[in-house]
């Protein structure tokens, strides 16, 4: 951002949902008309693709088409690219060179915006592709009213990438940062997401970042103990379990926040945003079901081929590598464990 006082335009929020302007002809941050392909930014920054050799790596989208990482791009005008997106990426790149220690020193707002920009690019790519799909997905995103409502809510705080925004008494997302044990770590880069719940995870060497991007920190509060117990080097199978808990909690979350920017006054330097959860009479989370949580574990543990029968050997207590039989944090020196 410029060091000069923000203008009225700098403090004006953009609503791409007015006319559903998510294509290549409008900047994703401000709505300025753009000309593809030059007016674009990569969803995964060039530094990420270079550091982790992603340029030739394929990605399968929901409509079954195969693309490479460099093909994932979103519309962005020159002003937003040079003033907002590129400085954000340069800052995170510098921080990332310090590993977990660097990321732990990063403020939550910056981390939210960096993860959110990638998630936005993936989600919009999927939505655009589903207008003319290679193969019709089993559950089309455009027909998921709850997801679209979450997406609309998420875009409000994401605009802090361009507009100076502060929050009155909330944080927009739940952010988790884990560290893997280097001796057991085989994958330098990995990412996955659940578009319907706006949940995103990315692994950079020993650092694993996980976010539920529009929950006002509710999942973070619910997982306070697990998060505190996991602040130590973990075996990747334990990281996968932690992710299963976050993703399943996001699936159970039964509320979508609404965001309201306060009216601007003369001399304001930022937009102050309030939040309201509409239906305060209902349950925040739907009921936990061990059988459904076991399916989340099964998905996250695919790499280790842990069968469902083993996960639910005790239906009242699904298999855990984070906690032992006495519900104490578990040290896992290796997997599989010695018989």
mmCIF file of C-alpha atoms in Angstrom:
data_model
loop_
_atom_site.group_PDB
_atom_site.id
_atom_site.type_symbol
_atom_site.label_atom_id
_atom_site.label_comp_id
_atom_site.label_asym_id
_atom_site.label_seq_id
_atom_site.Cartn_x
_atom_site.Cartn_y
_atom_site.Cartn_z
ATOM 1 C CA UNK A 1 0.000 0.000 0.000
ATOM 2 C CA UNK A 2 1.038 3.574 -0.562
ATOM 3 C CA UNK A 3 2.238 5.528 2.466
ATOM 4 C CA UNK A 4 -0.052 8.449 1.580
ATOM 5 C CA UNK A 5 -3.509 8.723 3.154
ATOM 6 C CA UNK A 6 -6.018 6.407 1.472
ATOM 7 C CA UNK A 7 -8.442 8.010 -0.954
ATOM 8 C CA UNK A 8 -12.173 7.342 -1.062
ATOM 9 C CA UNK A 9 -11.522 4.822 -3.839
ATOM 10 C CA UNK A 10 -8.928 3.087 -1.659
ATOM 11 C CA UNK A 11 -11.587 2.597 1.032
ATOM 12 C CA UNK A 12 -14.390 1.504 -1.306
ATOM 13 C CA UNK A 13 -15.232 -2.184 -1.135
ATOM 14 C CA UNK A 14 -15.901 -4.182 -4.301
ATOM 15 C CA UNK A 15 -18.819 -6.558 -4.801
ATOM 16 C CA UNK A 16 -18.187 -9.067 -7.600
ATOM 17 C CA UNK A 17 -21.438 -10.822 -6.696
ATOM 18 C CA UNK A 18 -23.306 -7.894 -8.236
ATOM 19 C CA UNK A 19 -23.463 -9.313 -11.744
ATOM 20 C CA UNK A 20 -21.326 -12.355 -10.768
ATOM 21 C CA UNK A 21 -18.123 -10.835 -12.196
ATOM 22 C CA UNK A 22 -15.661 -13.667 -11.670
ATOM 23 C CA UNK A 23 -14.348 -14.123 -15.184
ATOM 24 C CA UNK A 24 -11.117 -12.965 -16.837
ATOM 25 C CA UNK A 25 -12.453 -9.506 -17.748
ATOM 26 C CA UNK A 26 -12.563 -7.959 -14.254
ATOM 27 C CA UNK A 27 -9.864 -7.631 -11.585
ATOM 28 C CA UNK A 28 -10.672 -9.941 -8.704
ATOM 29 C CA UNK A 29 -9.783 -7.275 -6.128
ATOM 30 C CA UNK A 30 -11.267 -4.046 -7.472
ATOM 31 C CA UNK A 31 -13.365 -4.910 -10.554
ATOM 32 C CA UNK A 32 -11.307 -2.797 -12.974
ATOM 33 C CA UNK A 33 -11.705 -4.121 -16.553
ATOM 34 C CA UNK A 34 -8.828 -6.423 -17.453
ATOM 35 C CA UNK A 35 -7.419 -7.871 -20.653
ATOM 36 C CA UNK A 36 -6.460 -11.541 -20.518
ATOM 37 C CA UNK A 37 -3.960 -13.064 -20.451
ATOM 38 C CA UNK A 38 -1.592 -10.242 -19.478
ATOM 39 C CA UNK A 39 -3.799 -8.861 -16.684
ATOM 40 C CA UNK A 40 -3.541 -11.918 -14.464
ATOM 41 C CA UNK A 41 -1.621 -13.250 -11.470
ATOM 42 C CA UNK A 42 -0.827 -16.901 -10.732
ATOM 43 C CA UNK A 43 -2.940 -18.605 -8.086
ATOM 44 C CA UNK A 44 0.245 -20.230 -6.780
ATOM 45 C CA UNK A 45 2.987 -17.619 -6.899
ATOM 46 C CA UNK A 46 5.996 -17.990 -9.183
ATOM 47 C CA UNK A 47 8.293 -18.387 -6.174
ATOM 48 C CA UNK A 48 6.228 -21.350 -4.953
ATOM 49 C CA UNK A 49 6.220 -23.003 -8.361
ATOM 50 C CA UNK A 50 9.984 -22.503 -8.744
ATOM 51 C CA UNK A 51 10.943 -23.611 -5.230
ATOM 52 C CA UNK A 52 8.811 -26.771 -5.286
ATOM 53 C CA UNK A 53 9.120 -27.659 -8.993
ATOM 54 C CA UNK A 54 5.389 -27.268 -9.613
ATOM 55 C CA UNK A 55 5.436 -25.945 -13.179
ATOM 56 C CA UNK A 56 4.966 -29.354 -14.773
ATOM 57 C CA UNK A 57 2.881 -30.884 -12.018
ATOM 58 C CA UNK A 58 -0.707 -31.701 -13.015
ATOM 59 C CA UNK A 59 -3.857 -30.904 -11.029
ATOM 60 C CA UNK A 60 -7.200 -32.631 -11.578
ATOM 61 C CA UNK A 61 -10.148 -30.270 -11.239
ATOM 62 C CA UNK A 62 -13.669 -31.219 -10.183
ATOM 63 C CA UNK A 63 -14.875 -31.560 -13.782
ATOM 64 C CA UNK A 64 -11.999 -34.030 -14.360
ATOM 65 C CA UNK A 65 -9.952 -31.768 -16.632
ATOM 66 C CA UNK A 66 -6.200 -31.844 -16.022
ATOM 67 C CA UNK A 67 -4.256 -28.571 -15.804
ATOM 68 C CA UNK A 68 -0.795 -27.593 -14.619
ATOM 69 C CA UNK A 69 -0.074 -25.179 -11.790
ATOM 70 C CA UNK A 70 0.973 -22.301 -14.123
ATOM 71 C CA UNK A 71 -2.400 -22.526 -15.878
ATOM 72 C CA UNK A 72 -4.180 -21.513 -12.668
ATOM 73 C CA UNK A 73 -4.418 -17.726 -12.936
ATOM 74 C CA UNK A 74 -6.922 -15.057 -11.870
ATOM 75 C CA UNK A 75 -7.693 -11.676 -13.365
ATOM 76 C CA UNK A 76 -5.832 -8.813 -11.705
ATOM 77 C CA UNK A 77 -5.255 -5.259 -12.896
ATOM 78 C CA UNK A 78 -1.743 -3.824 -13.025
ATOM 79 C CA UNK A 79 -2.376 -1.536 -10.029
ATOM 80 C CA UNK A 80 -3.602 -4.301 -7.719
ATOM 81 C CA UNK A 81 -0.863 -6.626 -8.924
ATOM 82 C CA UNK A 82 2.003 -4.214 -8.231
ATOM 83 C CA UNK A 83 0.603 -2.534 -5.103
ATOM 84 C CA UNK A 84 -0.997 -5.462 -3.315
ATOM 85 C CA UNK A 85 -0.498 -8.991 -4.686
ATOM 86 C CA UNK A 86 3.210 -8.878 -5.512
ATOM 87 C CA UNK A 87 4.205 -7.202 -2.201
ATOM 88 C CA UNK A 88 2.202 -9.829 -0.300
ATOM 89 C CA UNK A 89 3.937 -12.662 -2.143
ATOM 90 C CA UNK A 90 7.368 -11.086 -1.677
ATOM 91 C CA UNK A 91 6.757 -10.733 2.053
ATOM 92 C CA UNK A 92 5.585 -14.333 2.495
ATOM 93 C CA UNK A 93 8.444 -15.636 0.349
ATOM 94 C CA UNK A 94 10.968 -13.898 2.603
ATOM 95 C CA UNK A 95 9.260 -15.202 5.743
ATOM 96 C CA UNK A 96 9.038 -18.739 4.351
ATOM 97 C CA UNK A 97 12.819 -18.994 4.058
ATOM 98 C CA UNK A 98 12.955 -19.108 7.860
ATOM 99 C CA UNK A 99 10.647 -22.125 7.960
ATOM 100 C CA UNK A 100 8.184 -22.593 10.803
ATOM 101 C CA UNK A 101 9.868 -19.892 12.905
ATOM 102 C CA UNK A 102 9.309 -17.315 10.177
ATOM 103 C CA UNK A 103 5.670 -18.240 9.688
ATOM 104 C CA UNK A 104 5.045 -18.068 13.436
ATOM 105 C CA UNK A 105 6.172 -14.444 13.370
ATOM 106 C CA UNK A 106 3.760 -13.611 10.544
ATOM 107 C CA UNK A 107 0.641 -11.740 11.614
ATOM 108 C CA UNK A 108 -2.670 -13.557 11.200
ATOM 109 C CA UNK A 109 -4.089 -10.985 8.787
ATOM 110 C CA UNK A 110 -1.232 -11.473 6.320
ATOM 111 C CA UNK A 111 -1.450 -15.247 6.601
ATOM 112 C CA UNK A 112 -5.215 -15.152 6.054
ATOM 113 C CA UNK A 113 -4.832 -12.977 2.959
ATOM 114 C CA UNK A 114 -2.094 -15.157 1.478
ATOM 115 C CA UNK A 115 -4.010 -18.396 1.962
ATOM 116 C CA UNK A 116 -7.250 -16.712 0.963
ATOM 117 C CA UNK A 117 -5.865 -15.444 -2.340
ATOM 118 C CA UNK A 118 -4.891 -18.999 -3.335
ATOM 119 C CA UNK A 119 -8.203 -20.433 -2.202
ATOM 120 C CA UNK A 120 -10.110 -17.724 -4.094
ATOM 121 C CA UNK A 121 -8.216 -18.536 -7.289
ATOM 122 C CA UNK A 122 -8.956 -22.249 -7.037
ATOM 123 C CA UNK A 123 -12.628 -21.767 -6.220
ATOM 124 C CA UNK A 124 -13.227 -19.249 -9.003
ATOM 125 C CA UNK A 125 -11.425 -21.506 -11.488
ATOM 126 C CA UNK A 126 -13.759 -24.356 -10.549
ATOM 127 C CA UNK A 127 -16.859 -22.158 -10.763
ATOM 128 C CA UNK A 128 -15.904 -20.846 -14.210
ATOM 129 C CA UNK A 129 -15.079 -24.327 -15.506
ATOM 130 C CA UNK A 130 -18.417 -25.662 -14.341
ATOM 131 C CA UNK A 131 -20.173 -23.273 -16.725
ATOM 132 C CA UNK A 132 -18.828 -25.504 -19.511
ATOM 133 C CA UNK A 133 -17.578 -28.649 -17.766
ATOM 134 C CA UNK A 134 -15.517 -31.375 -19.327
ATOM 135 C CA UNK A 135 -17.571 -33.767 -17.187
ATOM 136 C CA UNK A 136 -20.402 -32.746 -14.876
ATOM 137 C CA UNK A 137 -19.259 -33.013 -11.218
ATOM 138 C CA UNK A 138 -21.368 -35.153 -8.925
ATOM 139 C CA UNK A 139 -22.000 -32.136 -6.688
ATOM 140 C CA UNK A 140 -21.774 -28.938 -8.800
ATOM 141 C CA UNK A 141 -20.471 -25.998 -6.785
ATOM 142 C CA UNK A 142 -22.844 -23.529 -8.413
ATOM 143 C CA UNK A 143 -25.783 -25.505 -6.973
ATOM 144 C CA UNK A 144 -24.394 -25.407 -3.430
ATOM 145 C CA UNK A 145 -26.265 -22.458 -1.894
ATOM 146 C CA UNK A 146 -24.481 -22.752 1.463
ATOM 147 C CA UNK A 147 -21.067 -22.710 -0.206
ATOM 148 C CA UNK A 148 -21.985 -19.661 -2.276
ATOM 149 C CA UNK A 149 -23.150 -17.857 0.857
ATOM 150 C CA UNK A 150 -19.879 -18.714 2.597
ATOM 151 C CA UNK A 151 -17.947 -17.544 -0.470
ATOM 152 C CA UNK A 152 -19.782 -14.223 -0.455
ATOM 153 C CA UNK A 153 -19.011 -13.774 3.244
ATOM 154 C CA UNK A 154 -15.353 -14.760 2.760
ATOM 155 C CA UNK A 155 -14.805 -12.163 0.038
ATOM 156 C CA UNK A 156 -15.587 -9.316 2.461
ATOM 157 C CA UNK A 157 -12.527 -9.722 4.738
ATOM 158 C CA UNK A 158 -10.403 -10.905 1.780
ATOM 159 C CA UNK A 159 -10.618 -7.335 0.466
ATOM 160 C CA UNK A 160 -8.158 -6.351 3.190
ATOM 161 C CA UNK A 161 -5.595 -7.322 0.554
ATOM 162 C CA UNK A 162 -6.499 -4.032 -1.182
ATOM 163 C CA UNK A 163 -8.519 -1.987 1.341
ATOM 164 C CA UNK A 164 -7.188 -1.213 4.848
ATOM 165 C CA UNK A 165 -9.613 -3.155 7.074
ATOM 166 C CA UNK A 166 -9.741 -3.761 10.809
ATOM 167 C CA UNK A 167 -12.163 -5.949 12.744
ATOM 168 C CA UNK A 168 -14.006 -4.812 15.849
ATOM 169 C CA UNK A 169 -14.007 -7.918 18.062
ATOM 170 C CA UNK A 170 -13.436 -10.955 15.863
ATOM 171 C CA UNK A 171 -11.022 -12.625 13.468
ATOM 172 C CA UNK A 172 -12.456 -13.856 10.141
ATOM 173 C CA UNK A 173 -10.782 -17.275 10.051
ATOM 174 C CA UNK A 174 -9.370 -20.123 12.095
ATOM 175 C CA UNK A 175 -5.681 -20.537 11.255
ATOM 176 C CA UNK A 176 -3.492 -23.423 12.376
ATOM 177 C CA UNK A 177 0.241 -23.893 11.968
ATOM 178 C CA UNK A 178 1.850 -27.306 12.424
ATOM 179 C CA UNK A 179 5.408 -28.559 12.182
ATOM 180 C CA UNK A 180 6.355 -31.968 10.837
ATOM 181 C CA UNK A 181 9.366 -33.954 12.012
ATOM 182 C CA UNK A 182 11.926 -33.597 9.229
ATOM 183 C CA UNK A 183 13.176 -37.162 9.620
ATOM 184 C CA UNK A 184 9.734 -38.552 8.733
ATOM 185 C CA UNK A 185 8.810 -35.931 6.144
ATOM 186 C CA UNK A 186 8.817 -37.134 2.549
ATOM 187 C CA UNK A 187 6.722 -34.489 0.763
ATOM 188 C CA UNK A 188 8.178 -30.963 0.474
ATOM 189 C CA UNK A 189 4.923 -29.560 -0.958
ATOM 190 C CA UNK A 190 1.296 -30.556 -0.681
ATOM 191 C CA UNK A 191 -2.023 -28.782 -0.801
ATOM 192 C CA UNK A 192 -5.638 -29.794 -0.452
ATOM 193 C CA UNK A 193 -8.948 -28.069 0.054
ATOM 194 C CA UNK A 194 -12.634 -28.521 0.668
ATOM 195 C CA UNK A 195 -14.333 -25.911 -1.470
ATOM 196 C CA UNK A 196 -17.778 -26.447 0.039
ATOM 197 C CA UNK A 197 -16.580 -25.508 3.547
ATOM 198 C CA UNK A 198 -13.886 -23.016 2.469
ATOM 199 C CA UNK A 199 -11.155 -25.047 4.142
ATOM 200 C CA UNK A 200 -7.608 -24.990 2.788
ATOM 201 C CA UNK A 201 -4.274 -26.559 3.683
ATOM 202 C CA UNK A 202 -0.791 -26.140 2.247
ATOM 203 C CA UNK A 203 2.495 -27.779 3.230
ATOM 204 C CA UNK A 204 5.846 -26.061 2.646
ATOM 205 C CA UNK A 205 8.687 -28.308 3.796
ATOM 206 C CA UNK A 206 8.174 -28.778 7.568
ATOM 207 C CA UNK A 207 5.456 -26.105 7.820
ATOM 208 C CA UNK A 208 1.791 -27.072 7.434
ATOM 209 C CA UNK A 209 -0.793 -24.270 7.303
ATOM 210 C CA UNK A 210 -4.486 -25.083 7.702
ATOM 211 C CA UNK A 211 -7.361 -22.605 7.553
ATOM 212 C CA UNK A 212 -11.103 -22.501 7.758
ATOM 213 C CA UNK A 213 -11.486 -19.197 5.972
ATOM 214 C CA UNK A 214 -14.872 -17.907 7.099
ATOM 215 C CA UNK A 215 -15.795 -19.068 10.601
ATOM 216 C CA UNK A 216 -14.925 -16.036 12.773
ATOM 217 C CA UNK A 217 -12.400 -18.181 14.616
ATOM 218 C CA UNK A 218 -15.065 -20.557 15.972
ATOM 219 C CA UNK A 219 -13.248 -23.747 14.971
ATOM 220 C CA UNK A 220 -10.011 -22.387 16.404
ATOM 221 C CA UNK A 221 -11.778 -21.853 19.729
ATOM 222 C CA UNK A 222 -13.328 -25.323 19.629
ATOM 223 C CA UNK A 223 -9.913 -26.883 18.937
ATOM 224 C CA UNK A 224 -7.927 -24.869 21.488
ATOM 225 C CA UNK A 225 -6.708 -27.907 23.387
ATOM 226 C CA UNK A 226 -5.841 -29.981 20.324
ATOM 227 C CA UNK A 227 -4.035 -27.017 18.771
ATOM 228 C CA UNK A 228 -2.006 -26.434 21.946
ATOM 229 C CA UNK A 229 -1.135 -30.131 22.213
ATOM 230 C CA UNK A 230 0.004 -30.169 18.577
ATOM 231 C CA UNK A 231 2.571 -27.375 18.945
ATOM 232 C CA UNK A 232 5.496 -29.757 18.641
ATOM 233 C CA UNK A 233 7.110 -31.598 15.737
ATOM 234 C CA UNK A 234 4.586 -34.184 14.547
ATOM 235 C CA UNK A 235 4.773 -37.275 12.417
ATOM 236 C CA UNK A 236 2.948 -36.651 9.091
ATOM 237 C CA UNK A 237 0.305 -39.232 10.050
ATOM 238 C CA UNK A 238 -0.459 -37.075 13.119
ATOM 239 C CA UNK A 239 -0.672 -33.948 10.942
ATOM 240 C CA UNK A 240 -3.159 -35.786 8.732
ATOM 241 C CA UNK A 241 -5.279 -36.575 11.800
ATOM 242 C CA UNK A 242 -5.230 -32.933 12.877
ATOM 243 C CA UNK A 243 -6.377 -31.926 9.398
ATOM 244 C CA UNK A 244 -9.177 -34.497 9.532
ATOM 245 C CA UNK A 245 -10.415 -32.874 12.745
ATOM 246 C CA UNK A 246 -10.374 -29.388 11.206
ATOM 247 C CA UNK A 247 -12.051 -30.460 7.967
ATOM 248 C CA UNK A 248 -14.732 -32.411 9.803
ATOM 249 C CA UNK A 249 -15.358 -29.511 12.195
ATOM 250 C CA UNK A 250 -15.780 -27.212 9.184
ATOM 251 C CA UNK A 251 -18.292 -29.686 7.751
ATOM 252 C CA UNK A 252 -20.255 -29.605 11.036
ATOM 253 C CA UNK A 253 -20.182 -25.807 11.331
ATOM 254 C CA UNK A 254 -23.780 -24.669 11.110
ATOM 255 C CA UNK A 255 -23.385 -20.892 10.868
ATOM 256 C CA UNK A 256 -22.204 -18.410 8.254
ATOM 257 C CA UNK A 257 -21.039 -14.992 9.487
ATOM 258 C CA UNK A 258 -22.347 -11.786 7.946
ATOM 259 C CA UNK A 259 -20.000 -8.793 7.673
ATOM 260 C CA UNK A 260 -20.967 -5.126 7.779
ATOM 261 C CA UNK A 261 -18.550 -2.276 7.036
ATOM 262 C CA UNK A 262 -19.171 0.806 9.126
ATOM 263 C CA UNK A 263 -20.048 4.034 7.360
ATOM 264 C CA UNK A 264 -16.951 6.046 6.548
ATOM 265 C CA UNK A 265 -16.339 9.385 8.203
ATOM 266 C CA UNK A 266 -14.100 12.210 7.052
ATOM 267 C CA UNK A 267 -10.486 11.423 7.839
ATOM 268 C CA UNK A 268 -10.937 7.674 8.228
ATOM 269 C CA UNK A 269 -7.808 5.716 7.379
ATOM 270 C CA UNK A 270 -9.423 2.262 7.245
ATOM 271 C CA UNK A 271 -12.685 0.403 6.992
ATOM 272 C CA UNK A 272 -13.902 -1.028 10.287
ATOM 273 C CA UNK A 273 -15.876 -4.233 9.827
ATOM 274 C CA UNK A 274 -18.401 -5.696 12.225
ATOM 275 C CA UNK A 275 -19.702 -9.225 12.121
ATOM 276 C CA UNK A 276 -22.982 -10.865 13.038
ATOM 277 C CA UNK A 277 -23.988 -14.497 13.145
ATOM 278 C CA UNK A 278 -27.650 -14.370 12.260
ATOM 279 C CA UNK A 279 -29.241 -17.419 13.846
ATOM 280 C CA UNK A 280 -27.902 -17.328 17.386
ATOM 281 C CA UNK A 281 -30.703 -19.610 18.598
ATOM 282 C CA UNK A 282 -29.494 -22.635 16.625
ATOM 283 C CA UNK A 283 -26.577 -24.949 17.331
ATOM 284 C CA UNK A 284 -23.193 -23.640 16.146
ATOM 285 C CA UNK A 285 -22.125 -27.169 15.206
ATOM 286 C CA UNK A 286 -24.219 -30.056 13.992
ATOM 287 C CA UNK A 287 -23.835 -33.198 16.147
ATOM 288 C CA UNK A 288 -20.501 -35.016 16.000
ATOM 289 C CA UNK A 289 -20.774 -38.534 14.591
ATOM 290 C CA UNK A 290 -17.806 -40.851 14.975
ATOM 291 C CA UNK A 291 -18.733 -42.783 11.828
ATOM 292 C CA UNK A 292 -18.618 -39.608 9.715
ATOM 293 C CA UNK A 293 -15.407 -38.421 11.377
ATOM 294 C CA UNK A 294 -13.902 -41.829 10.592
ATOM 295 C CA UNK A 295 -14.545 -41.170 6.901
ATOM 296 C CA UNK A 296 -12.599 -37.911 7.213
ATOM 297 C CA UNK A 297 -9.725 -39.839 8.807
ATOM 298 C CA UNK A 298 -9.903 -42.463 6.062
ATOM 299 C CA UNK A 299 -9.525 -39.745 3.414
ATOM 300 C CA UNK A 300 -6.627 -38.002 5.163
ATOM 301 C CA UNK A 301 -4.847 -41.306 5.866
ATOM 302 C CA UNK A 302 -5.021 -42.595 2.279
ATOM 303 C CA UNK A 303 -1.270 -42.177 1.916
ATOM 304 C CA UNK A 304 -0.712 -44.736 4.711
ATOM 305 C CA UNK A 305 -3.522 -47.051 3.542
ATOM 306 C CA UNK A 306 -5.072 -47.283 6.997
ATOM 307 C CA UNK A 307 -8.309 -49.252 6.504
ATOM 308 C CA UNK A 308 -11.671 -48.124 7.834
ATOM 309 C CA UNK A 309 -12.004 -51.327 9.863
ATOM 310 C CA UNK A 310 -8.937 -50.352 11.857
ATOM 311 C CA UNK A 311 -10.052 -46.748 12.269
ATOM 312 C CA UNK A 312 -13.390 -47.823 13.777
ATOM 313 C CA UNK A 313 -12.232 -50.955 15.611
ATOM 314 C CA UNK A 314 -13.717 -49.217 18.660
ATOM 315 C CA UNK A 315 -16.766 -47.350 17.250
ATOM 316 C CA UNK A 316 -16.953 -45.154 20.342
ATOM 317 C CA UNK A 317 -13.324 -44.018 19.948
ATOM 318 C CA UNK A 318 -11.895 -43.760 16.414
ATOM 319 C CA UNK A 319 -8.196 -44.478 16.012
ATOM 320 C CA UNK A 320 -5.914 -41.626 17.073
ATOM 321 C CA UNK A 321 -2.196 -41.018 16.734
ATOM 322 C CA UNK A 322 -2.396 -37.602 18.375
ATOM 323 C CA UNK A 323 -3.686 -38.989 21.692
ATOM 324 C CA UNK A 324 -3.100 -42.203 23.603
ATOM 325 C CA UNK A 325 -5.684 -44.379 25.360
ATOM 326 C CA UNK A 326 -5.563 -42.013 28.374
ATOM 327 C CA UNK A 327 -6.283 -38.965 26.167
ATOM 328 C CA UNK A 328 -2.748 -37.635 26.601
ATOM 329 C CA UNK A 329 -0.632 -36.219 23.737
ATOM 330 C CA UNK A 330 1.138 -39.068 22.020
ATOM 331 C CA UNK A 331 4.732 -39.120 20.831
ATOM 332 C CA UNK A 332 4.985 -41.128 17.627
ATOM 333 C CA UNK A 333 8.641 -41.855 16.852
ATOM 334 C CA UNK A 334 7.786 -43.751 13.677
ATOM 335 C CA UNK A 335 4.980 -45.187 11.608
ATOM 336 C CA UNK A 336 4.125 -47.986 11.412
ATOM 337 C CA UNK A 337 4.987 -48.574 15.029
ATOM 338 C CA UNK A 338 6.979 -51.616 16.108
ATOM 339 C CA UNK A 339 4.791 -54.602 16.834
#
